[in-house]
Short mmCIF file of N, CA and C in Angstrom, two decimals:
data_model
loop_
_atom_site.label_atom_id
_atom_site.label_comp_id
_atom_site.label_asym_id
_atom_site.label_seq_id
_atom_site.Cartn_x
_atom_site.Cartn_y
_atom_site.Cartn_z
N MET A 54 32.04 -42.50 -51.95
CA MET A 54 30.46 -41.98 -51.96
C MET A 54 30.52 -41.51 -50.52
N LYS A 55 29.77 -40.24 -50.48
CA LYS A 55 29.54 -39.44 -49.39
C LYS A 55 28.15 -39.91 -48.54
N SER A 56 28.19 -40.15 -47.19
CA SER A 56 27.03 -40.40 -46.69
C SER A 56 26.40 -39.15 -46.06
N ALA A 57 24.87 -39.00 -46.22
CA ALA A 57 24.25 -37.76 -45.85
C ALA A 57 24.13 -38.18 -44.25
N GLN A 58 24.07 -37.05 -43.48
CA GLN A 58 23.80 -37.00 -42.05
C GLN A 58 22.56 -37.34 -41.78
N GLN A 59 22.37 -38.38 -41.06
CA GLN A 59 20.87 -38.63 -40.62
C GLN A 59 20.62 -38.34 -39.19
N GLY A 60 19.71 -37.39 -38.99
CA GLY A 60 19.21 -36.82 -37.63
C GLY A 60 20.03 -35.85 -37.09
N PHE A 61 19.79 -35.69 -35.83
CA PHE A 61 20.79 -34.77 -34.98
C PHE A 61 21.56 -35.66 -34.09
N THR A 62 22.55 -35.33 -33.57
CA THR A 62 23.73 -35.63 -32.71
C THR A 62 23.09 -35.52 -31.14
N LEU A 63 23.79 -36.47 -30.25
CA LEU A 63 23.18 -36.25 -28.81
C LEU A 63 23.53 -34.81 -28.37
N ILE A 64 24.43 -34.37 -28.64
CA ILE A 64 25.05 -32.81 -28.13
C ILE A 64 23.99 -31.94 -28.56
N GLU A 65 23.47 -31.95 -29.77
CA GLU A 65 22.63 -31.10 -30.58
C GLU A 65 21.31 -31.10 -29.77
N LEU A 66 20.85 -32.19 -29.47
CA LEU A 66 19.63 -32.45 -28.88
C LEU A 66 19.74 -32.07 -27.25
N LEU A 67 20.90 -32.24 -26.64
CA LEU A 67 21.01 -31.70 -25.21
C LEU A 67 20.94 -30.30 -25.05
N ILE A 68 21.55 -29.57 -26.23
CA ILE A 68 21.64 -28.14 -26.05
C ILE A 68 20.52 -27.39 -26.28
N VAL A 69 19.54 -27.97 -27.17
CA VAL A 69 18.13 -27.83 -27.35
C VAL A 69 17.11 -27.80 -26.12
N VAL A 70 17.44 -28.97 -25.26
CA VAL A 70 16.69 -29.39 -24.30
C VAL A 70 17.05 -28.17 -23.05
N ALA A 71 18.46 -27.90 -23.21
CA ALA A 71 18.79 -26.88 -21.98
C ALA A 71 18.49 -25.55 -22.19
N ILE A 72 18.32 -25.01 -23.62
CA ILE A 72 17.77 -23.72 -23.98
C ILE A 72 16.51 -23.76 -23.44
N ILE A 73 15.65 -24.85 -23.89
CA ILE A 73 14.19 -24.92 -23.35
C ILE A 73 13.96 -24.82 -22.05
N GLY A 74 14.94 -25.37 -21.30
CA GLY A 74 14.70 -25.47 -19.84
C GLY A 74 15.02 -23.92 -19.29
N ILE A 75 15.99 -23.39 -19.80
CA ILE A 75 16.26 -22.00 -19.55
C ILE A 75 15.21 -21.05 -19.74
N LEU A 76 14.56 -21.19 -20.83
CA LEU A 76 13.49 -20.15 -21.12
C LEU A 76 12.23 -20.60 -20.15
N ALA A 77 12.10 -21.85 -19.85
CA ALA A 77 10.96 -22.18 -18.95
C ALA A 77 10.96 -21.62 -17.58
N THR A 78 12.29 -21.57 -17.16
CA THR A 78 12.39 -21.19 -15.83
C THR A 78 11.91 -19.59 -15.78
N PHE A 79 11.93 -18.85 -16.86
CA PHE A 79 11.57 -17.46 -16.63
C PHE A 79 9.96 -17.25 -17.19
N ALA A 80 9.52 -18.15 -18.10
CA ALA A 80 8.06 -18.15 -18.76
C ALA A 80 6.97 -18.56 -17.70
N ILE A 81 7.29 -19.82 -17.02
CA ILE A 81 6.22 -20.26 -16.27
C ILE A 81 6.04 -19.35 -14.96
N PRO A 82 6.90 -18.83 -14.42
CA PRO A 82 6.41 -17.79 -13.34
C PRO A 82 5.75 -16.41 -13.80
N ALA A 83 6.36 -16.05 -14.85
CA ALA A 83 5.68 -14.90 -15.50
C ALA A 83 4.12 -15.11 -15.75
N TYR A 84 3.94 -16.24 -16.36
CA TYR A 84 2.72 -16.72 -16.87
C TYR A 84 1.74 -16.81 -15.63
N SER A 85 2.30 -17.52 -14.70
CA SER A 85 1.47 -17.56 -13.32
C SER A 85 0.85 -16.52 -13.02
N ASP A 86 1.98 -15.43 -12.93
CA ASP A 86 1.66 -14.08 -12.27
C ASP A 86 0.69 -13.29 -13.14
N TYR A 87 0.76 -13.30 -14.64
CA TYR A 87 -0.21 -13.08 -15.30
C TYR A 87 -1.64 -13.47 -15.01
N VAL A 88 -1.63 -14.92 -14.77
CA VAL A 88 -2.96 -15.33 -14.75
C VAL A 88 -3.46 -15.11 -13.48
N ALA A 89 -2.88 -14.66 -12.43
CA ALA A 89 -3.31 -14.57 -11.30
C ALA A 89 -3.94 -13.00 -11.02
N LYS A 90 -3.13 -12.18 -11.83
CA LYS A 90 -3.48 -10.89 -11.97
C LYS A 90 -4.65 -10.78 -12.81
N ALA A 91 -4.87 -11.39 -13.89
CA ALA A 91 -6.21 -11.53 -14.56
C ALA A 91 -7.24 -12.04 -13.97
N LYS A 92 -7.02 -12.76 -12.89
CA LYS A 92 -8.00 -13.49 -12.06
C LYS A 92 -8.52 -12.28 -10.99
N VAL A 93 -7.80 -11.49 -10.54
CA VAL A 93 -8.21 -10.47 -9.75
C VAL A 93 -8.79 -9.29 -10.30
N GLY A 94 -8.52 -9.04 -11.73
CA GLY A 94 -9.20 -7.96 -12.50
C GLY A 94 -10.54 -8.65 -13.05
N ALA A 95 -10.75 -10.10 -13.16
CA ALA A 95 -12.07 -10.67 -13.43
C ALA A 95 -12.89 -10.48 -12.47
N ALA A 96 -12.45 -10.74 -11.19
CA ALA A 96 -13.16 -10.64 -9.78
C ALA A 96 -13.95 -9.25 -9.71
N ILE A 97 -12.76 -8.40 -9.69
CA ILE A 97 -13.25 -6.76 -9.70
C ILE A 97 -14.50 -6.47 -10.76
N ALA A 98 -14.24 -7.19 -12.09
CA ALA A 98 -15.20 -6.92 -13.02
C ALA A 98 -16.64 -7.42 -12.96
N GLU A 99 -16.65 -8.49 -12.21
CA GLU A 99 -17.87 -9.52 -11.80
C GLU A 99 -18.62 -8.74 -10.80
N ILE A 100 -17.83 -7.85 -9.80
CA ILE A 100 -18.65 -7.39 -8.84
C ILE A 100 -19.03 -5.74 -8.87
N SER A 101 -18.40 -5.24 -9.74
CA SER A 101 -18.58 -3.85 -10.11
C SER A 101 -20.02 -3.36 -10.60
N PRO A 102 -20.64 -4.23 -11.34
CA PRO A 102 -21.99 -3.93 -11.81
C PRO A 102 -22.87 -3.71 -10.59
N GLY A 103 -22.62 -4.45 -9.50
CA GLY A 103 -23.52 -4.33 -8.32
C GLY A 103 -23.46 -3.13 -7.69
N LYS A 104 -22.43 -2.04 -7.87
CA LYS A 104 -22.50 -0.85 -7.51
C LYS A 104 -23.69 0.13 -7.95
N THR A 105 -24.03 -0.23 -9.17
CA THR A 105 -25.40 0.44 -9.66
C THR A 105 -26.46 0.03 -9.16
N GLY A 106 -26.65 -1.06 -8.91
CA GLY A 106 -27.88 -1.66 -8.19
C GLY A 106 -27.77 -1.36 -6.81
N TYR A 107 -26.72 -1.21 -5.95
CA TYR A 107 -26.58 -0.76 -4.63
C TYR A 107 -27.13 0.75 -4.79
N GLU A 108 -26.64 1.67 -5.42
CA GLU A 108 -27.15 3.00 -5.67
C GLU A 108 -28.54 3.07 -5.67
N VAL A 109 -28.93 2.41 -6.54
CA VAL A 109 -30.72 2.28 -6.95
C VAL A 109 -31.36 2.01 -5.68
N MET A 110 -30.79 1.06 -4.95
CA MET A 110 -31.52 0.52 -3.63
C MET A 110 -31.57 1.60 -2.51
N VAL A 111 -30.35 2.22 -2.47
CA VAL A 111 -30.02 3.33 -1.25
C VAL A 111 -31.10 4.62 -1.98
N ASN A 112 -31.08 5.11 -3.06
CA ASN A 112 -31.89 6.28 -3.61
C ASN A 112 -33.16 5.79 -3.37
N GLU A 113 -33.77 4.45 -3.57
CA GLU A 113 -35.15 4.31 -3.29
C GLU A 113 -35.39 4.21 -1.94
N GLY A 114 -34.53 4.26 -0.88
CA GLY A 114 -34.84 3.98 0.43
C GLY A 114 -34.86 2.63 0.80
N ASN A 115 -34.42 1.57 0.10
CA ASN A 115 -34.39 0.32 0.56
C ASN A 115 -32.86 -0.28 1.10
N ALA A 116 -31.97 0.66 1.56
CA ALA A 116 -30.68 0.36 1.90
C ALA A 116 -30.65 -0.92 2.90
N ALA A 117 -31.68 -1.07 4.06
CA ALA A 117 -31.56 -1.96 4.77
C ALA A 117 -31.89 -3.60 4.25
N SER A 118 -32.23 -3.50 2.88
CA SER A 118 -32.76 -5.09 2.44
C SER A 118 -31.80 -5.23 1.04
N ILE A 119 -30.47 -4.72 1.13
CA ILE A 119 -29.90 -5.09 -0.17
C ILE A 119 -29.11 -6.63 0.14
N SER A 120 -29.15 -7.22 -0.85
CA SER A 120 -28.75 -8.69 -1.15
C SER A 120 -28.03 -8.60 -2.33
N PRO A 121 -27.21 -9.54 -2.71
CA PRO A 121 -26.42 -9.83 -4.07
C PRO A 121 -27.53 -9.90 -5.07
N ALA A 122 -28.57 -10.72 -4.99
CA ALA A 122 -29.49 -10.82 -5.78
C ALA A 122 -30.25 -9.42 -6.02
N GLY A 123 -30.58 -8.59 -4.89
CA GLY A 123 -31.36 -7.64 -5.19
C GLY A 123 -30.42 -6.23 -5.78
N ILE A 124 -29.16 -6.61 -5.92
CA ILE A 124 -28.43 -5.54 -6.88
C ILE A 124 -27.96 -6.12 -8.03
N GLY A 125 -28.82 -7.36 -8.26
CA GLY A 125 -28.28 -7.89 -9.60
C GLY A 125 -26.98 -8.67 -9.90
N LEU A 126 -26.64 -9.31 -8.77
CA LEU A 126 -25.42 -10.03 -8.66
C LEU A 126 -25.65 -11.42 -8.33
N GLN A 127 -24.91 -12.63 -8.68
CA GLN A 127 -25.23 -13.88 -8.17
C GLN A 127 -24.47 -13.85 -6.97
N THR A 128 -24.57 -15.20 -6.27
CA THR A 128 -23.89 -15.28 -4.93
C THR A 128 -22.48 -16.11 -5.31
N SER A 129 -22.46 -16.74 -6.59
CA SER A 129 -21.40 -17.40 -6.80
C SER A 129 -21.04 -17.08 -8.21
N THR A 130 -19.87 -16.90 -8.94
CA THR A 130 -19.40 -16.79 -10.17
C THR A 130 -18.17 -17.50 -10.60
N PRO A 131 -17.82 -17.72 -11.81
CA PRO A 131 -16.56 -18.26 -12.31
C PRO A 131 -15.46 -17.88 -11.55
N ASN A 132 -15.43 -16.64 -11.01
CA ASN A 132 -14.20 -16.02 -10.36
C ASN A 132 -14.39 -15.62 -8.89
N CYS A 133 -15.51 -15.77 -8.27
CA CYS A 133 -15.99 -15.38 -6.90
C CYS A 133 -16.74 -16.54 -6.55
N THR A 134 -15.84 -17.15 -5.07
CA THR A 134 -16.76 -18.18 -4.31
C THR A 134 -18.02 -17.53 -3.71
N THR A 135 -17.80 -16.52 -3.28
CA THR A 135 -18.85 -15.94 -2.39
C THR A 135 -19.20 -14.42 -2.83
N ILE A 136 -20.20 -14.00 -3.03
CA ILE A 136 -20.40 -12.53 -3.36
C ILE A 136 -21.51 -12.14 -2.18
N ALA A 137 -21.26 -11.25 -1.21
CA ALA A 137 -21.80 -10.64 -0.20
C ALA A 137 -21.83 -9.46 0.00
N THR A 138 -22.99 -8.95 0.65
CA THR A 138 -22.97 -7.51 0.71
C THR A 138 -23.21 -7.17 2.26
N THR A 139 -22.80 -5.98 2.85
CA THR A 139 -23.36 -5.56 4.28
C THR A 139 -23.80 -4.10 3.82
N GLN A 140 -24.60 -3.72 4.68
CA GLN A 140 -25.18 -2.18 4.75
C GLN A 140 -25.76 -1.92 5.87
N ALA A 141 -25.85 -0.45 5.79
CA ALA A 141 -26.56 0.28 7.17
C ALA A 141 -27.79 0.91 6.57
N ALA A 142 -28.63 1.38 7.45
CA ALA A 142 -29.64 2.29 6.87
C ALA A 142 -29.26 3.62 6.44
N THR A 143 -27.94 3.94 6.52
CA THR A 143 -27.45 5.27 6.20
C THR A 143 -26.84 4.97 4.71
N GLY A 144 -26.68 4.00 4.12
CA GLY A 144 -26.32 3.62 2.87
C GLY A 144 -24.97 3.40 2.58
N ASP A 145 -24.08 3.49 3.89
CA ASP A 145 -22.74 2.82 3.57
C ASP A 145 -22.73 1.28 3.82
N GLY A 146 -21.99 0.69 3.20
CA GLY A 146 -21.64 -0.82 3.11
C GLY A 146 -20.66 -1.29 2.02
N THR A 147 -20.86 -2.69 1.96
CA THR A 147 -19.61 -3.15 1.01
C THR A 147 -20.41 -4.17 0.16
N ILE A 148 -19.56 -4.35 -0.96
CA ILE A 148 -19.71 -5.59 -1.95
C ILE A 148 -18.44 -6.41 -1.91
N SER A 149 -18.60 -7.52 -1.51
CA SER A 149 -17.32 -8.48 -1.34
C SER A 149 -17.34 -9.77 -2.34
N CYS A 150 -16.13 -10.02 -2.76
CA CYS A 150 -15.86 -11.09 -3.62
C CYS A 150 -14.78 -11.90 -3.00
N VAL A 151 -14.97 -13.24 -2.94
CA VAL A 151 -13.75 -13.99 -2.20
C VAL A 151 -13.35 -14.91 -3.61
N ILE A 152 -12.11 -14.73 -3.92
CA ILE A 152 -11.59 -15.30 -5.18
C ILE A 152 -11.55 -16.58 -5.13
N LYS A 153 -11.85 -17.48 -6.18
CA LYS A 153 -11.62 -18.90 -6.01
C LYS A 153 -10.57 -19.25 -7.29
N ASP A 154 -10.27 -20.49 -7.12
CA ASP A 154 -9.60 -21.23 -8.28
C ASP A 154 -8.04 -20.57 -8.52
N ASN A 155 -7.52 -19.99 -7.90
CA ASN A 155 -6.05 -19.31 -7.80
C ASN A 155 -5.44 -19.11 -6.48
N ILE A 156 -4.59 -20.06 -6.31
CA ILE A 156 -3.87 -20.03 -4.96
C ILE A 156 -2.90 -18.74 -4.79
N ALA A 157 -2.40 -18.39 -5.79
CA ALA A 157 -1.61 -17.08 -5.85
C ALA A 157 -2.27 -15.97 -5.59
N ALA A 158 -3.64 -15.75 -6.13
CA ALA A 158 -4.24 -14.53 -6.17
C ALA A 158 -5.37 -14.69 -4.92
N ALA A 159 -5.04 -15.63 -4.03
CA ALA A 159 -6.09 -15.82 -2.90
C ALA A 159 -6.13 -14.57 -2.07
N GLY A 160 -7.53 -14.30 -1.83
CA GLY A 160 -7.78 -13.17 -0.97
C GLY A 160 -9.23 -12.75 -1.30
N SER A 161 -9.56 -11.44 -1.35
CA SER A 161 -10.91 -11.06 -1.71
C SER A 161 -10.75 -9.53 -2.12
N VAL A 162 -11.91 -9.26 -3.12
CA VAL A 162 -11.97 -7.88 -3.47
C VAL A 162 -13.36 -6.92 -2.87
N VAL A 163 -13.17 -6.00 -2.25
CA VAL A 163 -14.28 -5.44 -1.65
C VAL A 163 -14.42 -4.09 -2.14
N TRP A 164 -15.63 -3.95 -2.65
CA TRP A 164 -15.96 -2.50 -2.81
C TRP A 164 -16.85 -1.95 -1.54
N SER A 165 -16.25 -0.68 -1.20
CA SER A 165 -16.86 -0.10 0.22
C SER A 165 -17.44 1.20 -0.15
N ARG A 166 -18.89 1.48 0.15
CA ARG A 166 -19.31 2.93 -0.16
C ARG A 166 -19.40 3.70 1.08
N SER A 167 -18.93 4.86 1.20
CA SER A 167 -19.22 5.72 2.29
C SER A 167 -20.57 6.35 2.21
N THR A 168 -21.13 6.93 3.51
CA THR A 168 -22.30 7.63 3.68
C THR A 168 -22.56 8.71 2.65
N ALA A 169 -21.45 9.43 2.28
CA ALA A 169 -21.52 10.25 1.09
C ALA A 169 -21.48 9.79 -0.26
N GLY A 170 -21.59 8.49 -0.42
CA GLY A 170 -21.72 7.80 -1.74
C GLY A 170 -20.53 7.70 -2.66
N VAL A 171 -19.18 7.64 -1.91
CA VAL A 171 -18.02 7.58 -2.43
C VAL A 171 -17.83 5.96 -2.33
N TRP A 172 -17.18 5.29 -3.67
CA TRP A 172 -16.94 4.01 -3.48
C TRP A 172 -15.36 4.07 -3.59
N THR A 173 -14.89 2.92 -2.78
CA THR A 173 -13.61 2.70 -2.57
C THR A 173 -13.27 1.14 -2.94
N CYS A 174 -12.17 0.78 -3.59
CA CYS A 174 -11.86 -0.70 -3.83
C CYS A 174 -10.83 -1.16 -3.13
N LYS A 175 -10.72 -2.37 -2.27
CA LYS A 175 -9.41 -2.97 -1.59
C LYS A 175 -9.47 -4.28 -2.13
N TYR A 176 -8.15 -4.58 -2.36
CA TYR A 176 -7.89 -6.20 -2.72
C TYR A 176 -6.93 -6.67 -1.23
N THR A 177 -7.33 -7.70 -0.69
CA THR A 177 -6.58 -8.40 0.32
C THR A 177 -5.44 -9.26 -0.05
N GLY A 178 -5.47 -9.46 -1.26
CA GLY A 178 -4.27 -10.69 -1.46
C GLY A 178 -2.94 -9.92 -1.68
N ALA A 179 -1.90 -10.57 -2.47
CA ALA A 179 -0.55 -10.24 -2.57
C ALA A 179 -0.49 -8.94 -3.30
N ASP A 180 0.41 -7.98 -2.96
CA ASP A 180 0.74 -6.81 -3.53
C ASP A 180 0.73 -6.80 -5.17
N LYS A 181 1.39 -7.52 -5.54
CA LYS A 181 1.68 -7.82 -7.03
C LYS A 181 0.58 -7.93 -7.78
N TYR A 182 -0.45 -8.70 -7.06
CA TYR A 182 -1.86 -8.92 -8.14
C TYR A 182 -2.65 -7.71 -7.94
N ALA A 183 -2.52 -6.66 -7.34
CA ALA A 183 -3.50 -5.61 -6.91
C ALA A 183 -3.51 -4.72 -8.19
N SER A 184 -4.59 -4.19 -8.55
CA SER A 184 -4.47 -3.24 -9.71
C SER A 184 -4.51 -1.58 -9.04
N LYS A 185 -4.25 -0.81 -9.94
CA LYS A 185 -4.17 0.75 -9.86
C LYS A 185 -5.67 1.02 -9.15
N GLY A 186 -6.72 0.41 -9.66
CA GLY A 186 -8.29 0.71 -9.49
C GLY A 186 -8.42 0.32 -8.00
N CYS A 187 -7.84 -1.04 -7.85
CA CYS A 187 -8.10 -1.67 -6.58
C CYS A 187 -6.93 -2.17 -5.79
N PRO A 188 -6.47 -1.03 -5.19
CA PRO A 188 -4.94 -1.48 -4.66
C PRO A 188 -5.03 -2.30 -3.45
N LYS A 189 -3.91 -2.80 -2.84
CA LYS A 189 -3.89 -3.70 -2.08
C LYS A 189 -4.28 -2.91 -0.37
N GLY A 190 -4.97 -3.54 0.35
CA GLY A 190 -5.37 -2.75 1.56
C GLY A 190 -6.09 -3.55 2.52
N THR A 191 -6.11 -3.13 3.70
CA THR A 191 -6.75 -3.93 4.86
C THR A 191 -8.28 -3.40 5.03
N LEU A 192 -9.00 -4.51 5.35
CA LEU A 192 -10.53 -3.88 5.46
C LEU A 192 -10.90 -3.51 6.75
#
């Protein structure tokens, strides 16, 4: 009589565990980087609509009274702990977001408006999480 194999041998199980461990050493850091970059992108997306409200305020001559609520933004969102604005009577100013809930992507996203009406974006965190539309820079 032949007996059928019942289950896996210890060596087979160890090989599977080793393969999973090797895959995890590459997958976890890659996933963490992906999540951090997505957090920066989400923060940019949350404050970008404020540019339109800012332009409306400047065109109506209300540049001195611009606030996050005044340009249609909340002061806190799922991706930003604080959204703040600065402005001058000439129309230049900033809309900024301090990124929350991600240590890797810690930093802020800042849209700056020149007196000529040109908007530029800067990200103050790590280089690898910056996007093409909002590169790493100093403020």
